[in-house]
mmCIF file of C-alpha atoms and ligand atoms in Angstrom:
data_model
loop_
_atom_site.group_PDB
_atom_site.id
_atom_site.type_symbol
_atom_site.label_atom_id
_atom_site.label_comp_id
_atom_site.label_asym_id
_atom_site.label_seq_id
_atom_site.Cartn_x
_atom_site.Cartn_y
_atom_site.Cartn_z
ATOM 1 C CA UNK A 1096 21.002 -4.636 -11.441
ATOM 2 C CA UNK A 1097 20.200 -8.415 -11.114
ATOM 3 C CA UNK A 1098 16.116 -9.352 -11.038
ATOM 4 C CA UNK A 1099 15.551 -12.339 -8.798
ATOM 5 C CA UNK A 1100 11.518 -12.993 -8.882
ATOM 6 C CA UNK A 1101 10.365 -13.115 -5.444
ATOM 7 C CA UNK A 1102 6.874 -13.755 -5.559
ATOM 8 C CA UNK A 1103 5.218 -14.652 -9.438
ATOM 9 C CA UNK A 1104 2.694 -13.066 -10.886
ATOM 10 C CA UNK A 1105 -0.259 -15.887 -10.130
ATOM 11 C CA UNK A 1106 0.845 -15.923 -6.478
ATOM 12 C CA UNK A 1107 0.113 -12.388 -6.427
ATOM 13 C CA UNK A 1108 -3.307 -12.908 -8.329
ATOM 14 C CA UNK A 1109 -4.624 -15.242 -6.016
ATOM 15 C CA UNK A 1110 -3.415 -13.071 -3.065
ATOM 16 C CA UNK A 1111 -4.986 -10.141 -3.758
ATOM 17 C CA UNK A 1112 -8.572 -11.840 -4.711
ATOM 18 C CA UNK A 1113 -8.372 -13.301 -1.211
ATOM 19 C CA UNK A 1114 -7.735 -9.834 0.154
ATOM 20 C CA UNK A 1115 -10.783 -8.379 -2.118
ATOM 21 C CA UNK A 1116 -13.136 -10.969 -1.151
ATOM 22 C CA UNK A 1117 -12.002 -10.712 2.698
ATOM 23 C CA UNK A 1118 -12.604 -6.703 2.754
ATOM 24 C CA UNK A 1119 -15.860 -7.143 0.748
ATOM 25 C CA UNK A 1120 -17.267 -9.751 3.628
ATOM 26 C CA UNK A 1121 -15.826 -7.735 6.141
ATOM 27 C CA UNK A 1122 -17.601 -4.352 4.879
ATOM 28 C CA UNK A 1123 -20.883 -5.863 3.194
ATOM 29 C CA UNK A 1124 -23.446 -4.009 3.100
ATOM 30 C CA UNK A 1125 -21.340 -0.750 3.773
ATOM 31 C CA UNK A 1126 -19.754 1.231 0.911
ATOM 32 C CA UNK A 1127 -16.171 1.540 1.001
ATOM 33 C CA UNK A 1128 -13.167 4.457 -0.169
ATOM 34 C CA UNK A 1129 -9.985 3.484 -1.679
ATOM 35 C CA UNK A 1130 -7.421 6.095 -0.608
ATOM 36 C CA UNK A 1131 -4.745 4.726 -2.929
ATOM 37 C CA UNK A 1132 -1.068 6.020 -1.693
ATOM 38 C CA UNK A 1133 0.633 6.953 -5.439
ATOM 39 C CA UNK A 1134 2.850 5.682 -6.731
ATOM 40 C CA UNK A 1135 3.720 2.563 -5.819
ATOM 41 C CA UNK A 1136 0.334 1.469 -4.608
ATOM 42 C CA UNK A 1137 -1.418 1.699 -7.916
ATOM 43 C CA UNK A 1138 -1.402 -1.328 -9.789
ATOM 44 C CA UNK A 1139 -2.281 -3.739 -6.162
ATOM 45 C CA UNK A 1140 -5.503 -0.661 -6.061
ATOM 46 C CA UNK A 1141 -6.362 -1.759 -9.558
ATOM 47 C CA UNK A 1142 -6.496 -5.114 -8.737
ATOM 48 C CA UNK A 1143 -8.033 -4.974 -5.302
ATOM 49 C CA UNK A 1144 -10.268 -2.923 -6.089
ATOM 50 C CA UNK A 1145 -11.803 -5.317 -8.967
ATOM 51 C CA UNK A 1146 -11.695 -8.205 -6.691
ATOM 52 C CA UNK A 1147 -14.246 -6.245 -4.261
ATOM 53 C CA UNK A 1148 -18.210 -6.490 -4.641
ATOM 54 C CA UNK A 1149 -19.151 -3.964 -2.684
ATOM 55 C CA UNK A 1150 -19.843 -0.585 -3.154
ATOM 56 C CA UNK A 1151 -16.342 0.958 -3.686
ATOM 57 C CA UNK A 1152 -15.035 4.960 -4.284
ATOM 58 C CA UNK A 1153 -11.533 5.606 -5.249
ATOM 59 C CA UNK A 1154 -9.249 8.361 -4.433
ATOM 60 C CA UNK A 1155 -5.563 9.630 -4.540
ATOM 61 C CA UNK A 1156 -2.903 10.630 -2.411
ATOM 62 C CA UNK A 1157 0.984 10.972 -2.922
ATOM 63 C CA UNK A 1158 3.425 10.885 -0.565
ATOM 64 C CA UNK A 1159 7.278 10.981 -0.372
ATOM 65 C CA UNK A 1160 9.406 9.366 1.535
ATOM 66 C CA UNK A 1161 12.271 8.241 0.062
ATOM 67 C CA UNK A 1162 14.967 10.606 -1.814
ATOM 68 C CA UNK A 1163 16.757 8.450 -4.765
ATOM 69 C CA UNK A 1164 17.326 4.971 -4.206
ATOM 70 C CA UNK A 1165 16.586 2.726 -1.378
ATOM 71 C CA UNK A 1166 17.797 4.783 1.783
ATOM 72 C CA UNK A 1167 15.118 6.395 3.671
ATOM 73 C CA UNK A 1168 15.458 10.312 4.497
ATOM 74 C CA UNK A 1169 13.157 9.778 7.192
ATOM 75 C CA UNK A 1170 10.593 12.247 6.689
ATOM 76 C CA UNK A 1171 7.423 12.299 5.037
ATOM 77 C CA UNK A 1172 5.842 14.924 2.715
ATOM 78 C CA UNK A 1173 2.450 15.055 1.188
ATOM 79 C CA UNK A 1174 2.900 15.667 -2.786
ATOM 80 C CA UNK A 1175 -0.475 15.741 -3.401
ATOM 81 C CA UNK A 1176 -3.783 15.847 -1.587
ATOM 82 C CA UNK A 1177 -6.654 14.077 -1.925
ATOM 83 C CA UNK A 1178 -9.454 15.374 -4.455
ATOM 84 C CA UNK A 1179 -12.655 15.104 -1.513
ATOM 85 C CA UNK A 1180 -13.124 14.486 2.260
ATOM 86 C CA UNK A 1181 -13.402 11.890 4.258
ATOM 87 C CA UNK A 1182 -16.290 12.394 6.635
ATOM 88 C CA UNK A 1183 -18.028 9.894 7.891
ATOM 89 C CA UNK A 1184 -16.929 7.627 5.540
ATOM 90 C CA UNK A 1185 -15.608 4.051 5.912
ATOM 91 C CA UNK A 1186 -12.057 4.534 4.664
ATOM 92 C CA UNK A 1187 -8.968 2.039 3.521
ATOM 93 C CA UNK A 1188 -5.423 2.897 2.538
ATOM 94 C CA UNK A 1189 -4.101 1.495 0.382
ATOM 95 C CA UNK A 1190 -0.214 1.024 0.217
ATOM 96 C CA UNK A 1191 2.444 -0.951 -1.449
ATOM 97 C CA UNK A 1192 4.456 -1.676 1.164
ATOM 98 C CA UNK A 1193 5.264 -1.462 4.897
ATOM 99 C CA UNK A 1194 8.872 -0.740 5.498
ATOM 100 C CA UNK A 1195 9.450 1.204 8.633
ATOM 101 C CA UNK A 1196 5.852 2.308 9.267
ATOM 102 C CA UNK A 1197 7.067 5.856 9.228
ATOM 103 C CA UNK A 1198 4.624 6.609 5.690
ATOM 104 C CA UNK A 1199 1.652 4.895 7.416
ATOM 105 C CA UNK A 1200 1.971 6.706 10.975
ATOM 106 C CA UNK A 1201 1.542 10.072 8.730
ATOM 107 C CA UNK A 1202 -0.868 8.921 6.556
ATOM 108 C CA UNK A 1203 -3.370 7.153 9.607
ATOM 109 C CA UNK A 1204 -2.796 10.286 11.691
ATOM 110 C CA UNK A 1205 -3.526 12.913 9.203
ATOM 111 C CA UNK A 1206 -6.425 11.126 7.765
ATOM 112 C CA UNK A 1207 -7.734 10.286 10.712
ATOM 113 C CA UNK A 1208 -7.920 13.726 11.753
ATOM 114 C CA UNK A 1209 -10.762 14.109 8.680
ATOM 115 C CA UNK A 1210 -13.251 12.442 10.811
ATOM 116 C CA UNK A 1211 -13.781 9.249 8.358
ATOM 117 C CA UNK A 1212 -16.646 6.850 10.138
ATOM 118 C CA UNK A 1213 -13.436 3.994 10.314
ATOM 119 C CA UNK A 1214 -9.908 3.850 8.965
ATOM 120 C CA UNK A 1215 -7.532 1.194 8.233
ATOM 121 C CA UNK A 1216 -4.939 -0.159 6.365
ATOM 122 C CA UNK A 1217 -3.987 -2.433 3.826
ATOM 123 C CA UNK A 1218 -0.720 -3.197 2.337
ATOM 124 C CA UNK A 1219 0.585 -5.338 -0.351
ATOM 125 C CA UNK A 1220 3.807 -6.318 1.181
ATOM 126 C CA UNK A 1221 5.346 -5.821 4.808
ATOM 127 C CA UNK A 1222 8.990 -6.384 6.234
ATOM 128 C CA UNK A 1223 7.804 -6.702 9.848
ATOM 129 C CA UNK A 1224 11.994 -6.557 10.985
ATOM 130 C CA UNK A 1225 11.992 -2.909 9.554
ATOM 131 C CA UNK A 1226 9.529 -1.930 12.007
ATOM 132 C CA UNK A 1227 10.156 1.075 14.163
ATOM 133 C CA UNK A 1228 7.187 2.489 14.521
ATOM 134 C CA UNK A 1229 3.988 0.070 15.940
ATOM 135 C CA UNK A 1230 1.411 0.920 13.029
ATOM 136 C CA UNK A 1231 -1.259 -1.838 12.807
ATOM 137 C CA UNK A 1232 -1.958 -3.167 9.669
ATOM 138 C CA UNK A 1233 -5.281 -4.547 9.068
ATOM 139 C CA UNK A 1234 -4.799 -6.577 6.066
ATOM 140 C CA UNK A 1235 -1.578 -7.776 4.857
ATOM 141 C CA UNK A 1236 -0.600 -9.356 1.090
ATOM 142 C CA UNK A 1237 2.772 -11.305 2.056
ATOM 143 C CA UNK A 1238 4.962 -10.736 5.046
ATOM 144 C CA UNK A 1239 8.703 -10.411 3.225
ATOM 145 C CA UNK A 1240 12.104 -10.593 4.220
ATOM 146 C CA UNK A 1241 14.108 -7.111 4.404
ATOM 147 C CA UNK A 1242 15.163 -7.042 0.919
ATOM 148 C CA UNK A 1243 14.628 -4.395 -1.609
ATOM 149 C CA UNK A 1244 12.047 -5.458 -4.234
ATOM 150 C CA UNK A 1245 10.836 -3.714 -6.825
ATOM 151 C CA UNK A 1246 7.866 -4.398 -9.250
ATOM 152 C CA UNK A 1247 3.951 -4.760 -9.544
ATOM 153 C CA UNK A 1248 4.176 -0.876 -8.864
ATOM 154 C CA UNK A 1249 7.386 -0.681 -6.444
ATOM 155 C CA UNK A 1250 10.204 1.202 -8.120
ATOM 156 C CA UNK A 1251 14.013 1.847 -7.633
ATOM 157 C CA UNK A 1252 14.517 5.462 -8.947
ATOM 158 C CA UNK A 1253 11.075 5.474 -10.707
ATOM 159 C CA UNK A 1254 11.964 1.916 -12.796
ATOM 160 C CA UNK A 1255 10.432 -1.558 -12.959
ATOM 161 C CA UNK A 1256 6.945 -0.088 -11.585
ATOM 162 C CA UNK A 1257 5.568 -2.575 -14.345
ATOM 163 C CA UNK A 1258 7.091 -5.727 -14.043
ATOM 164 C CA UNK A 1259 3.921 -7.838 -13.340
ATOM 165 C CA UNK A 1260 5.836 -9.700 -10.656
ATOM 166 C CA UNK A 1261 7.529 -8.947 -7.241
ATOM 167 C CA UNK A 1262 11.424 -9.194 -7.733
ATOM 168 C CA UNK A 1263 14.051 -8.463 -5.225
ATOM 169 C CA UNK A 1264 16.900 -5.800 -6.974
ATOM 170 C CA UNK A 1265 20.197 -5.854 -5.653
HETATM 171 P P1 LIG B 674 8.243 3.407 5.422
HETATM 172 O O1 LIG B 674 7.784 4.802 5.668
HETATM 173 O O2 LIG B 674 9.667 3.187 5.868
HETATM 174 O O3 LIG B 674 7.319 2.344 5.938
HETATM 175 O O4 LIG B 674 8.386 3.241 3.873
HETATM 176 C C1 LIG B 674 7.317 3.094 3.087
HETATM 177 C C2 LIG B 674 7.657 3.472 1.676
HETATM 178 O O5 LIG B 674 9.028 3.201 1.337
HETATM 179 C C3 LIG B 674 6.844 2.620 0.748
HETATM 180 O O6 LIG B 674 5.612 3.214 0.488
HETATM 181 C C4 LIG B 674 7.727 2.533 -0.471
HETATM 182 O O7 LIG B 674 7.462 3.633 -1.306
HETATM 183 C C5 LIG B 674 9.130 2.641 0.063
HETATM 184 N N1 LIG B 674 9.775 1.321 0.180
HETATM 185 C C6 LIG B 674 10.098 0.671 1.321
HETATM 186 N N2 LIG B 674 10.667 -0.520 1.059
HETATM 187 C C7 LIG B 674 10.692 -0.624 -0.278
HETATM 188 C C8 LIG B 674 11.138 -1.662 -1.178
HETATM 189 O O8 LIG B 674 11.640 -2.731 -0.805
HETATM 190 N N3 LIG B 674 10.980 -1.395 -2.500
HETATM 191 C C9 LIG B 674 10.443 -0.243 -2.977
HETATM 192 N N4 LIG B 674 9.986 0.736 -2.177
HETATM 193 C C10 LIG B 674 10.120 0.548 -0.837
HETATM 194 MG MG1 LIG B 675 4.909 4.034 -1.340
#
């Protein structure tokens, strides 16, 4: 598989400090949970959440909603729950990337349905032509073409999770 770097490490860097610093004005004062959506979420929640100063908590879902490869089945299945609730509490999720919106829809609506005091979204990367379902997304990394990219915790078939850039794979 060829590795074309899509967006560089330092772009990403600078990115995601903006996003940090953005949330943390946007929630001062308040304290904030990380619902971090494993696995390919978890190095942008590492970073994100160091570029906050605000109050934060940290937790852990994991969904799945793609087989093997880069075709979607369509359906989403929680793989593992979160460790506490979310009551009254000003919540973020925090995903990789927004593909179709399918993963999102499931996630908002379920989580939503724990009575948290707010929810919304962030995501590392979107591909606003996959679109099919009209999730919003509150705060966005880098709006990307619809290629398949791997890296800086996106995977094909479990690989390149650690590349410390954003690469497309084809
Ligand atoms: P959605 O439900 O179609 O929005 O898909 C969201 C999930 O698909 C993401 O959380 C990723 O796990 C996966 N995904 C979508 N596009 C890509 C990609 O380009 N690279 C790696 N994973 C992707
Ligand atoms: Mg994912």
């Amino acid at each position: 598989m060829g590795l074309e770097v899509l967006i560089s490490e330092e772009k990403i860097a600078e990115r995601v400090k903006e996003l940090g610093k953005q949330i943390s004005r946007d929630y001062e004062g308040k304290s904030l949970h990380l619902v971090c959506v494993l696995k390919g979420a978890y190095t942008f929640l590492a970073d994100l959440a160091r570029a906050m100063d605000i109050s934060v908590t940290i937790d852990f879902l994991a969904v799945s909603s793609y087989n093997e490869g880069t075709s979607t089945s369509g359906e989403v299945r929680l793989t593992k729950d979160l460790d506490s609730g979310l009551e009254g509490l000003d919540v973020i999720i925090v995903e990789d990337i927004a593909d179709t919106g399918l993963t999102l829809r499931y996630l908002y609506n379920m989580l939503q349905r724990r009575g948290p005091k707010t929810l919304k979204i962030v995501s590392l990367l979107s591909k606003p032509s996959r679109r099919e379902i009209d999730i919003p997304v509150d705060y966005v990394g880098f709006e990307i073409p619809d290629r398949f990219v791997v890296g800086y915790g996106l995977d094909v078939n479990q690989k390149y999770r650690n590349l410390p850039y954003i690469a497309v794979a084809d």
